[in-house]
PDB file of C-alpha atoms in Angstrom:
ATOM      1  CA  UNK A   1     -16.499 100.356 109.697  1.00  0.00           C
ATOM      2  CA  UNK A   2     -19.931  99.937 107.453  1.00  0.00           C
ATOM      3  CA  UNK A   3     -19.884  98.452 103.684  1.00  0.00           C
ATOM      4  CA  UNK A   4     -21.751  98.154 100.463  1.00  0.00           C
ATOM      5  CA  UNK A   5     -22.068  94.774  98.465  1.00  0.00           C
ATOM      6  CA  UNK A   6     -23.378  94.724  95.281  1.00  0.00           C
ATOM      7  CA  UNK A   7     -24.230  91.259  93.602  1.00  0.00           C
ATOM      8  CA  UNK A   8     -24.106  91.520  89.762  1.00  0.00           C
ATOM      9  CA  UNK A   9     -26.880  89.978  87.936  1.00  0.00           C
ATOM     10  CA  UNK A  10     -28.985  88.829  90.324  1.00  0.00           C
ATOM     11  CA  UNK A  11     -33.125  88.783  90.613  1.00  0.00           C
ATOM     12  CA  UNK A  12     -33.402  90.384  87.791  1.00  0.00           C
ATOM     13  CA  UNK A  13     -36.102  89.554  85.028  1.00  0.00           C
ATOM     14  CA  UNK A  14     -36.647  86.161  86.620  1.00  0.00           C
ATOM     15  CA  UNK A  15     -33.083  84.961  86.668  1.00  0.00           C
ATOM     16  CA  UNK A  16     -30.680  83.551  88.876  1.00  0.00           C
ATOM     17  CA  UNK A  17     -33.241  83.595  91.946  1.00  0.00           C
ATOM     18  CA  UNK A  18     -31.238  84.033  95.341  1.00  0.00           C
ATOM     19  CA  UNK A  19     -34.352  84.824  98.138  1.00  0.00           C
ATOM     20  CA  UNK A  20     -32.514  87.921 100.105  1.00  0.00           C
ATOM     21  CA  UNK A  21     -32.516  85.506 103.777  1.00  0.00           C
ATOM     22  CA  UNK A  22     -29.452  83.240 102.043  1.00  0.00           C
ATOM     23  CA  UNK A  23     -27.906  86.875 100.474  1.00  0.00           C
ATOM     24  CA  UNK A  24     -27.614  87.952 104.084  1.00  0.00           C
ATOM     25  CA  UNK A  25     -26.202  84.301 105.193  1.00  0.00           C
ATOM     26  CA  UNK A  26     -23.250  84.614 102.510  1.00  0.00           C
ATOM     27  CA  UNK A  27     -22.243  87.435 103.768  1.00  0.00           C
ATOM     28  CA  UNK A  28     -22.814  86.533 106.942  1.00  0.00           C
ATOM     29  CA  UNK A  29     -20.487  83.434 106.107  1.00  0.00           C
ATOM     30  CA  UNK A  30     -18.222  85.503 104.993  1.00  0.00           C
ATOM     31  CA  UNK A  31     -17.490  87.426 108.334  1.00  0.00           C
ATOM     32  CA  UNK A  32     -19.731  90.456 107.995  1.00  0.00           C
ATOM     33  CA  UNK A  33     -21.995  91.761 110.582  1.00  0.00           C
ATOM     34  CA  UNK A  34     -24.852  93.931 110.666  1.00  0.00           C
ATOM     35  CA  UNK A  35     -26.320  92.614 107.176  1.00  0.00           C
ATOM     36  CA  UNK A  36     -28.967  94.568 105.269  1.00  0.00           C
ATOM     37  CA  UNK A  37     -30.471  93.401 102.669  1.00  0.00           C
ATOM     38  CA  UNK A  38     -31.706  96.015 100.271  1.00  0.00           C
ATOM     39  CA  UNK A  39     -34.754  96.031  97.281  1.00  0.00           C
ATOM     40  CA  UNK A  40     -34.149  92.370  95.543  1.00  0.00           C
ATOM     41  CA  UNK A  41     -31.445  93.286  93.102  1.00  0.00           C
ATOM     42  CA  UNK A  42     -28.497  92.496  95.335  1.00  0.00           C
ATOM     43  CA  UNK A  43     -27.934  95.394  97.175  1.00  0.00           C
ATOM     44  CA  UNK A  44     -26.902  94.749 100.565  1.00  0.00           C
ATOM     45  CA  UNK A  45     -24.828  96.834 103.537  1.00  0.00           C
ATOM     46  CA  UNK A  46     -22.910  95.488 106.352  1.00  0.00           C
ATOM     47  CA  UNK A  47     -20.601  96.252 109.071  1.00  0.00           C
ATOM     48  CA  UNK A  48     -16.580  94.820 108.924  1.00  0.00           C
ATOM     49  CA  UNK A  49     -13.466  95.180 111.215  1.00  0.00           C
ATOM     50  CA  UNK A  50     -11.713  96.318 107.770  1.00  0.00           C
ATOM     51  CA  UNK A  51     -12.126  97.064 104.768  1.00  0.00           C
ATOM     52  CA  UNK A  52     -13.856  94.451 102.458  1.00  0.00           C
ATOM     53  CA  UNK A  53     -11.321  92.669  99.657  1.00  0.00           C
ATOM     54  CA  UNK A  54     -11.141  90.672  97.290  1.00  0.00           C
ATOM     55  CA  UNK A  55     -11.006  87.394  99.576  1.00  0.00           C
ATOM     56  CA  UNK A  56     -14.173  88.411 100.918  1.00  0.00           C
ATOM     57  CA  UNK A  57     -16.073  88.352  97.514  1.00  0.00           C
ATOM     58  CA  UNK A  58     -15.074  85.230  96.225  1.00  0.00           C
ATOM     59  CA  UNK A  59     -15.464  83.884  99.965  1.00  0.00           C
ATOM     60  CA  UNK A  60     -19.795  85.944  99.204  1.00  0.00           C
ATOM     61  CA  UNK A  61     -19.838  83.990  96.029  1.00  0.00           C
ATOM     62  CA  UNK A  62     -18.797  80.626  97.136  1.00  0.00           C
ATOM     63  CA  UNK A  63     -21.778  81.120  99.942  1.00  0.00           C
ATOM     64  CA  UNK A  64     -24.108  82.161  97.424  1.00  0.00           C
ATOM     65  CA  UNK A  65     -22.890  79.260  95.163  1.00  0.00           C
ATOM     66  CA  UNK A  66     -23.904  76.842  97.636  1.00  0.00           C
ATOM     67  CA  UNK A  67     -26.745  77.718  99.107  1.00  0.00           C
ATOM     68  CA  UNK A  68     -28.216  78.760  95.509  1.00  0.00           C
ATOM     69  CA  UNK A  69     -26.442  77.178  93.056  1.00  0.00           C
ATOM     70  CA  UNK A  70     -25.730  81.036  91.756  1.00  0.00           C
ATOM     71  CA  UNK A  71     -22.449  82.386  90.914  1.00  0.00           C
ATOM     72  CA  UNK A  72     -22.556  86.083  90.674  1.00  0.00           C
ATOM     73  CA  UNK A  73     -19.421  88.338  90.812  1.00  0.00           C
ATOM     74  CA  UNK A  74     -19.857  90.944  93.659  1.00  0.00           C
ATOM     75  CA  UNK A  75     -18.154  94.878  94.108  1.00  0.00           C
ATOM     76  CA  UNK A  76     -17.502  94.910  97.639  1.00  0.00           C
ATOM     77  CA  UNK A  77     -16.701  98.926  98.880  1.00  0.00           C
ATOM     78  CA  UNK A  78     -15.960 100.561 102.260  1.00  0.00           C
ATOM     79  CA  UNK A  79     -18.707 102.884 102.838  1.00  0.00           C
ATOM     80  CA  UNK A  80     -16.641 106.002 102.159  1.00  0.00           C
ATOM     81  CA  UNK A  81     -15.594 104.309  98.736  1.00  0.00           C
ATOM     82  CA  UNK A  82     -19.453 104.187  97.590  1.00  0.00           C
ATOM     83  CA  UNK A  83     -20.184 107.587  98.801  1.00  0.00           C
ATOM     84  CA  UNK A  84     -17.197 108.943  96.616  1.00  0.00           C
ATOM     85  CA  UNK A  85     -18.309 107.644  94.315  1.00  0.00           C
ATOM     86  CA  UNK A  86     -21.856 107.883  94.207  1.00  0.00           C
ATOM     87  CA  UNK A  87     -21.248 111.891  94.650  1.00  0.00           C
ATOM     88  CA  UNK A  88     -17.959 112.206  91.601  1.00  0.00           C
ATOM     89  CA  UNK A  89     -21.012 111.710  89.726  1.00  0.00           C
ATOM     90  CA  UNK A  90     -20.543 113.792  86.476  1.00  0.00           C
ATOM     91  CA  UNK A  91     -24.071 113.182  85.240  1.00  0.00           C
ATOM     92  CA  UNK A  92     -26.282 114.178  88.346  1.00  0.00           C
ATOM     93  CA  UNK A  93     -26.803 117.939  86.958  1.00  0.00           C
ATOM     94  CA  UNK A  94     -27.988 116.691  82.777  1.00  0.00           C
ATOM     95  CA  UNK A  95     -30.811 114.035  84.425  1.00  0.00           C
ATOM     96  CA  UNK A  96     -34.445 114.793  85.535  1.00  0.00           C
ATOM     97  CA  UNK A  97     -35.125 110.975  86.449  1.00  0.00           C
ATOM     98  CA  UNK A  98     -32.910 109.084  88.808  1.00  0.00           C
ATOM     99  CA  UNK A  99     -34.447 105.934  87.495  1.00  0.00           C
ATOM    100  CA  UNK A 100     -32.647 106.448  84.128  1.00  0.00           C
ATOM    101  CA  UNK A 101     -29.260 107.501  85.430  1.00  0.00           C
ATOM    102  CA  UNK A 102     -26.612 104.808  86.336  1.00  0.00           C
ATOM    103  CA  UNK A 103     -23.495 104.848  88.284  1.00  0.00           C
ATOM    104  CA  UNK A 104     -21.650 100.977  87.333  1.00  0.00           C
ATOM    105  CA  UNK A 105     -19.243 100.346  90.587  1.00  0.00           C
ATOM    106  CA  UNK A 106     -16.277  98.180  89.278  1.00  0.00           C
ATOM    107  CA  UNK A 107     -13.923  96.270  91.263  1.00  0.00           C
ATOM    108  CA  UNK A 108     -10.758  97.347  89.264  1.00  0.00           C
ATOM    109  CA  UNK A 109      -9.616 100.435  87.652  1.00  0.00           C
ATOM    110  CA  UNK A 110     -10.408 100.990  83.906  1.00  0.00           C
ATOM    111  CA  UNK A 111      -7.737 100.836  81.696  1.00  0.00           C
ATOM    112  CA  UNK A 112      -6.274 103.849  80.629  1.00  0.00           C
ATOM    113  CA  UNK A 113      -6.576 103.269  76.787  1.00  0.00           C
ATOM    114  CA  UNK A 114     -10.383 103.192  77.493  1.00  0.00           C
ATOM    115  CA  UNK A 115     -12.526 106.470  75.797  1.00  0.00           C
ATOM    116  CA  UNK A 116     -15.875 106.679  76.585  1.00  0.00           C
ATOM    117  CA  UNK A 117     -18.276 107.017  73.406  1.00  0.00           C
ATOM    118  CA  UNK A 118     -19.460 110.883  72.350  1.00  0.00           C
ATOM    119  CA  UNK A 119     -22.247 112.583  73.257  1.00  0.00           C
ATOM    120  CA  UNK A 120     -22.964 112.721  69.551  1.00  0.00           C
ATOM    121  CA  UNK A 121     -22.184 108.976  69.182  1.00  0.00           C
ATOM    122  CA  UNK A 122     -24.637 108.586  71.755  1.00  0.00           C
ATOM    123  CA  UNK A 123     -27.051 111.829  71.301  1.00  0.00           C
ATOM    124  CA  UNK A 124     -29.094 111.589  73.947  1.00  0.00           C
ATOM    125  CA  UNK A 125     -27.680 109.085  76.030  1.00  0.00           C
ATOM    126  CA  UNK A 126     -24.466 110.702  78.043  1.00  0.00           C
ATOM    127  CA  UNK A 127     -21.358 107.941  79.015  1.00  0.00           C
ATOM    128  CA  UNK A 128     -18.956 109.310  81.553  1.00  0.00           C
ATOM    129  CA  UNK A 129     -15.539 108.099  83.143  1.00  0.00           C
ATOM    130  CA  UNK A 130     -15.022 108.051  86.897  1.00  0.00           C
ATOM    131  CA  UNK A 131     -12.467 106.342  89.806  1.00  0.00           C
ATOM    132  CA  UNK A 132     -13.474 103.197  89.423  1.00  0.00           C
ATOM    133  CA  UNK A 133     -17.134 103.682  87.888  1.00  0.00           C
ATOM    134  CA  UNK A 134     -18.306 104.708  84.583  1.00  0.00           C
ATOM    135  CA  UNK A 135     -21.932 107.038  84.520  1.00  0.00           C
ATOM    136  CA  UNK A 136     -24.758 107.073  82.720  1.00  0.00           C
ATOM    137  CA  UNK A 137     -27.816 109.264  81.654  1.00  0.00           C
ATOM    138  CA  UNK A 138     -30.248 106.896  79.050  1.00  0.00           C
ATOM    139  CA  UNK A 139     -33.015 109.500  79.405  1.00  0.00           C
ATOM    140  CA  UNK A 140     -35.172 107.025  76.578  1.00  0.00           C
ATOM    141  CA  UNK A 141     -34.511 104.169  79.375  1.00  0.00           C
ATOM    142  CA  UNK A 142     -31.851 101.840  80.154  1.00  0.00           C
ATOM    143  CA  UNK A 143     -33.350  99.037  77.691  1.00  0.00           C
ATOM    144  CA  UNK A 144     -32.941 101.147  75.043  1.00  0.00           C
ATOM    145  CA  UNK A 145     -29.038 102.039  75.296  1.00  0.00           C
ATOM    146  CA  UNK A 146     -27.092 102.461  72.377  1.00  0.00           C
ATOM    147  CA  UNK A 147     -24.079 102.063  74.178  1.00  0.00           C
ATOM    148  CA  UNK A 148     -22.147  99.505  72.847  1.00  0.00           C
ATOM    149  CA  UNK A 149     -21.483  96.330  74.133  1.00  0.00           C
ATOM    150  CA  UNK A 150     -17.797  96.131  72.640  1.00  0.00           C
ATOM    151  CA  UNK A 151     -17.315  99.510  75.374  1.00  0.00           C
ATOM    152  CA  UNK A 152     -18.888  97.579  78.123  1.00  0.00           C
ATOM    153  CA  UNK A 153     -16.665  94.465  77.414  1.00  0.00           C
ATOM    154  CA  UNK A 154     -13.145  96.797  77.568  1.00  0.00           C
ATOM    155  CA  UNK A 155     -14.815  98.560  81.292  1.00  0.00           C
ATOM    156  CA  UNK A 156     -13.964  95.006  82.216  1.00  0.00           C
ATOM    157  CA  UNK A 157     -16.286  91.830  84.045  1.00  0.00           C
ATOM    158  CA  UNK A 158     -16.660  92.321  87.625  1.00  0.00           C
ATOM    159  CA  UNK A 159     -18.744  96.004  87.097  1.00  0.00           C
ATOM    160  CA  UNK A 160     -22.221  96.146  88.110  1.00  0.00           C
ATOM    161  CA  UNK A 161     -24.876  99.198  88.281  1.00  0.00           C
ATOM    162  CA  UNK A 162     -27.049 101.306  89.745  1.00  0.00           C
ATOM    163  CA  UNK A 163     -29.755 103.783  89.031  1.00  0.00           C
ATOM    164  CA  UNK A 164     -29.917 106.693  91.454  1.00  0.00           C
ATOM    165  CA  UNK A 165     -32.907 105.965  93.134  1.00  0.00           C
ATOM    166  CA  UNK A 166     -30.749 102.979  94.352  1.00  0.00           C
ATOM    167  CA  UNK A 167     -27.867 104.373  95.220  1.00  0.00           C
ATOM    168  CA  UNK A 168     -29.595 107.384  97.455  1.00  0.00           C
ATOM    169  CA  UNK A 169     -31.328 104.228  99.118  1.00  0.00           C
ATOM    170  CA  UNK A 170     -28.224 102.728  99.728  1.00  0.00           C
ATOM    171  CA  UNK A 171     -26.565 105.960 101.125  1.00  0.00           C
ATOM    172  CA  UNK A 172     -30.112 106.360 103.161  1.00  0.00           C
ATOM    173  CA  UNK A 173     -28.970 103.269 104.904  1.00  0.00           C
ATOM    174  CA  UNK A 174     -25.623 103.975 105.373  1.00  0.00           C
ATOM    175  CA  UNK A 175     -27.259 106.959 107.153  1.00  0.00           C
ATOM    176  CA  UNK A 176     -29.392 105.405 109.160  1.00  0.00           C
ATOM    177  CA  UNK A 177     -26.659 103.165 110.557  1.00  0.00           C
ATOM    178  CA  UNK A 178     -23.848 105.515 110.465  1.00  0.00           C
TER     179      UNK A 178
END
């Protein structure tokens, strides 16, 4: 089976630098095969014999820490879960720029009491909650987002965002290898 690994916060703005070779080696050390990294921001496609687990994520984190000194959270998804969350994006029809449409992938369920800010509160931004995902449209750019930090703290720690352009690149790699 194929899987997707999304490493949080590496190689962004010159912080938490991890070489692609070290990233691939960390996944291989955790027992994954046919590992391919995409772009510089911690995107990995791999083969595995069973659905990846939290233990696998911990093993990758430990291997990355040993090789690069960087400790980073990791969201691991079987291919079908990644594709399902990507396809469920309710803001696909709203976006006119894939670099400003974001999927935040989670390794946990959203708290049941969590409510997304309303369109009126965020205008022109939009946020929608999904199954182990948060979808965000930021027409002015992610760096100018007005989504309150308190909202993101309630979402939970192990969450990592990818813009729609990167999501499509990962899907193309899954298609190529499938």
